[in-house]
Amino acid sequence: MGVIESLALGFQVALSAQNLAYCFAGVALGTLIGVLPGIGPLSTIGLLFPITFYLPSIPALIMLAGIYYGAQYGGAITSILLNLPGETSSAVTCLDGYPMARGGRAGAALAISALASFLAGCLGTLLIALAGPPLGEWALAFGSAEYFSLMLMGLVGSAVLTQGDAVKGLAMVVVGLLIGLIGTDVNSGLPRYAFDVPELVDGVGFTVIAVGLFAVAEIATNLERREPQTAYTGALTSIMPNAAELARSFWPAMRGTGVGAFFGLLPGTGPALSSFAAYMLEKKIAREPARFGKGAIEGVAAPEAANNAAAQASFIPTLTLGIPGTAVMTLMLGAMVMQGVTPGPQVVTGNPELFWGIVASMWIGNLMLLVLNLPLVGVWVRLLRIPYRWLFPCVVMFCCIGNYAVNNNPVDVYLCAALGVFGYVLAKLECVLGPLMEEHLRRAMLLSRGDPTVFFTRPISLVFMVATVLVLLFTVKGLDLRVHRRG
Amino acid sequence: MHLHRDILAALLFIAIGAFALYGARGYPVGTAMQMGPGYFPVALGWLLILLGALVGVRAARARDWQPLAWDWRPLAWISVSILAFGFLMPRFGLVPALLAMFPLAAAAGRQSRWHEVVVLTLVMSGFAAAVFVYGLKLPYRLVAF
């Protein structure tokens, strides 16, 4: 089947009334949680996870995907208007987005960020359609050794490339691996670190970790800030950027898309890292780097294109290799398994309705997001006026119900509270690097169940292992590979 | 900079590593060729202790101590509210659990006002009952004694 026929099939699936409705629900919810600081796609997808059991597989996955890339659009709104990242992947957009808003160009910044995201979303979807199937065929040769070394490379690479401290990053990867060991050992059947608690024999669930370690800890951290944040909503008169702004944004958005697609494909890095990298690239190649940080439109276009491109591209390893590149993708993979779809290279050929339906829905979802974010941006802006003191108890409620819903077991809820305390301590010690660390953690958990014996005997695996060692050596030599968060 | 923090981080890593070794003491380790269920935990435990020591030594050598600001109050209230929900939910049903959870969670915020909390509690409990029990048909009782 050629790409054209396959896409036609995909659109046929994605354009059914039910799938359109779930796609819209996903992107709208994604934008909502993107706008709201303190709740991200990981916790949201984790919380919706048990509910999707009751849906058929295609609408369930279309909706979960929509939440993920929808959040990339929504995060920018908060960054630009509030100088507070709605999502970590939009943190860097604050640097130039907020100065633009203060300079009376809030509308233009919002429009450019939506347009750049849309451009990246379209190209990202195209990339999945073109690169997915051949990659899937190549991956048929992968054994567990290749999977392990690829994930190890991703883990080490992201620990080293992350803003912050590489040694602490590596230590946190190990902590993540250890949490992943809790539960029954698949090879021997021996329960490890279960301490005779029956609930721990099955391991710690996705949702409990995502919600406890990150959502709960984040609420506690947010509540420490003394000064109340107010949205800069004064001069939102015209949302259209002028011709000069459009022209200046085009190439940064294209480059941002390239950077984002690269980091999205690479397991271990995700939207957050890609947006930092895209911003740094623009600053480096700009004729007047001094403009950055003072409201340069390029500083909005590039990272916003990058985070959406990365969000789309991260579906490629997930759908074609069965390797989750990011923490959210691990949940997507879990959702596929729950739905009876075996993730891996055979998805593209064996389940074309699913693969092409999701690809087509992503393009449709991006179109919906453009509408949600351009003419309807006022709705989201109004949301930012809801005081945090009303919002955070509601988030706690969703955390409680979501965790309880997984197994209808209060132990999951207690565990979530305990992990919240742990997450707060880690955040205080700057050991948690936002969602990047979530990604280490989840993939690490998967990795620890792998079979670590044969990585050096198989050629593809060997390449990944050598790359990992090289990355580590560069770190030890003090080569500054790290992307710093705030200029 | 941030050294006080890194010393604590180092201690935390070493403690977790030691705990991992302690927990793994009964697991058969095996050999590199024939790994037992204890092999990976023991290796990770030692690796974490090593990395923790590295963080600690580096921090101790630079001796520029800065105190950390801890604020346990919000975290404590949030945790209590979550525990209360987990305790009440299976015993008394969804609505009583939420009626307890909301005021406890709201106590974490400095700017919470009691009359707003009352409204929020009632509105959101009704919302949760409508969405989760009637809408999504999750098998929970609203009130059970």
XYZ file of C-alpha atoms in Angstrom, chain B residues 18-143:
126
model
C 22.002 1.405 51.063
C 18.310 0.688 51.403
C 18.371 -1.032 48.011
C 21.265 -3.237 49.159
C 19.515 -3.962 52.452
C 16.297 -4.906 50.678
C 18.151 -7.128 48.224
C 20.114 -9.059 50.870
C 17.958 -12.167 50.506
C 17.844 -12.251 46.711
C 20.115 -14.707 44.870
C 22.696 -12.625 42.975
C 23.991 -15.188 40.493
C 26.773 -14.368 38.044
C 27.057 -12.001 35.073
C 26.302 -14.875 32.739
C 23.481 -16.307 34.862
C 21.919 -13.332 36.570
C 19.735 -13.977 39.560
C 16.938 -11.672 40.671
C 19.383 -9.966 43.039
C 22.005 -9.048 40.449
C 20.443 -5.883 39.108
C 19.301 -4.490 42.501
C 22.741 -4.988 44.065
C 24.516 -3.427 41.084
C 22.187 -0.435 41.117
C 22.524 -0.028 44.870
C 26.309 0.208 44.671
C 26.158 2.468 41.618
C 23.837 4.855 43.432
C 26.092 4.939 46.503
C 29.039 5.702 44.225
C 27.207 8.505 42.406
C 25.974 9.883 45.730
C 29.540 9.928 47.076
C 30.655 11.741 43.920
C 27.983 14.409 44.370
C 28.895 14.719 48.057
C 32.662 14.984 47.597
C 32.255 17.585 44.878
C 29.888 19.577 47.087
C 32.100 19.360 50.169
C 35.160 20.609 48.308
C 33.515 23.817 47.151
C 32.285 24.894 50.646
C 29.896 27.649 49.720
C 26.963 26.789 51.920
C 23.539 28.110 51.304
C 20.554 27.243 53.439
C 17.518 25.611 51.896
C 14.059 26.993 52.464
C 11.688 24.177 53.343
C 8.000 24.778 53.647
C 6.311 21.644 54.917
C 2.929 23.154 55.695
C 1.339 23.015 52.215
C 2.773 19.569 51.553
C 1.510 18.259 54.898
C -2.055 19.475 54.311
C -2.118 18.129 50.752
C -0.859 14.748 51.951
C -3.384 14.628 54.778
C -6.199 15.452 52.364
C -5.125 12.644 50.006
C -4.823 10.155 52.879
C -8.254 11.187 54.162
C -9.736 10.567 50.740
C -8.121 7.133 50.523
C -9.362 6.235 53.994
C -12.952 7.468 53.615
C -13.634 6.469 50.010
C -14.036 2.689 50.461
C -15.761 3.082 53.833
C -18.220 5.930 53.334
C -18.421 6.553 49.579
C -17.350 9.278 47.181
C -19.221 12.280 48.510
C -18.091 12.067 52.154
C -14.523 11.470 50.981
C -14.605 14.627 48.864
C -16.327 16.647 51.597
C -13.332 15.862 53.803
C -10.678 16.164 51.088
C -11.524 19.674 49.861
C -11.264 21.644 53.123
C -8.102 19.740 54.096
C -6.495 20.458 50.729
C -7.600 24.082 50.785
C -5.883 24.473 54.159
C -2.615 24.126 52.261
C -3.150 27.443 50.525
C -2.377 30.651 52.337
C -4.928 32.594 50.378
C -7.836 30.193 50.752
C -10.982 31.805 52.129
C -13.430 29.681 54.072
C -16.629 30.768 52.325
C -15.045 30.043 48.947
C -13.909 26.657 50.191
C -17.468 25.772 51.217
C -18.820 26.653 47.770
C -15.937 24.901 45.996
C -16.414 21.745 48.082
C -20.138 21.526 47.357
C -19.886 22.385 43.667
C -16.967 20.054 42.936
C -18.442 17.152 44.943
C -21.591 17.453 42.855
C -19.497 17.745 39.687
C -17.464 14.635 40.550
C -20.600 12.650 41.354
C -22.184 13.690 38.052
C -19.106 13.096 35.884
C -17.560 10.011 37.439
C -20.549 8.097 38.773
C -23.382 9.102 36.426
C -21.339 10.086 33.352
C -18.455 7.637 33.248
C -20.313 4.998 35.272
C -17.409 4.235 37.597
C -18.673 1.718 40.138
C -18.637 3.949 43.211
C -21.291 4.534 45.763
C -22.022 8.196 46.445
C -22.750 7.679 50.121
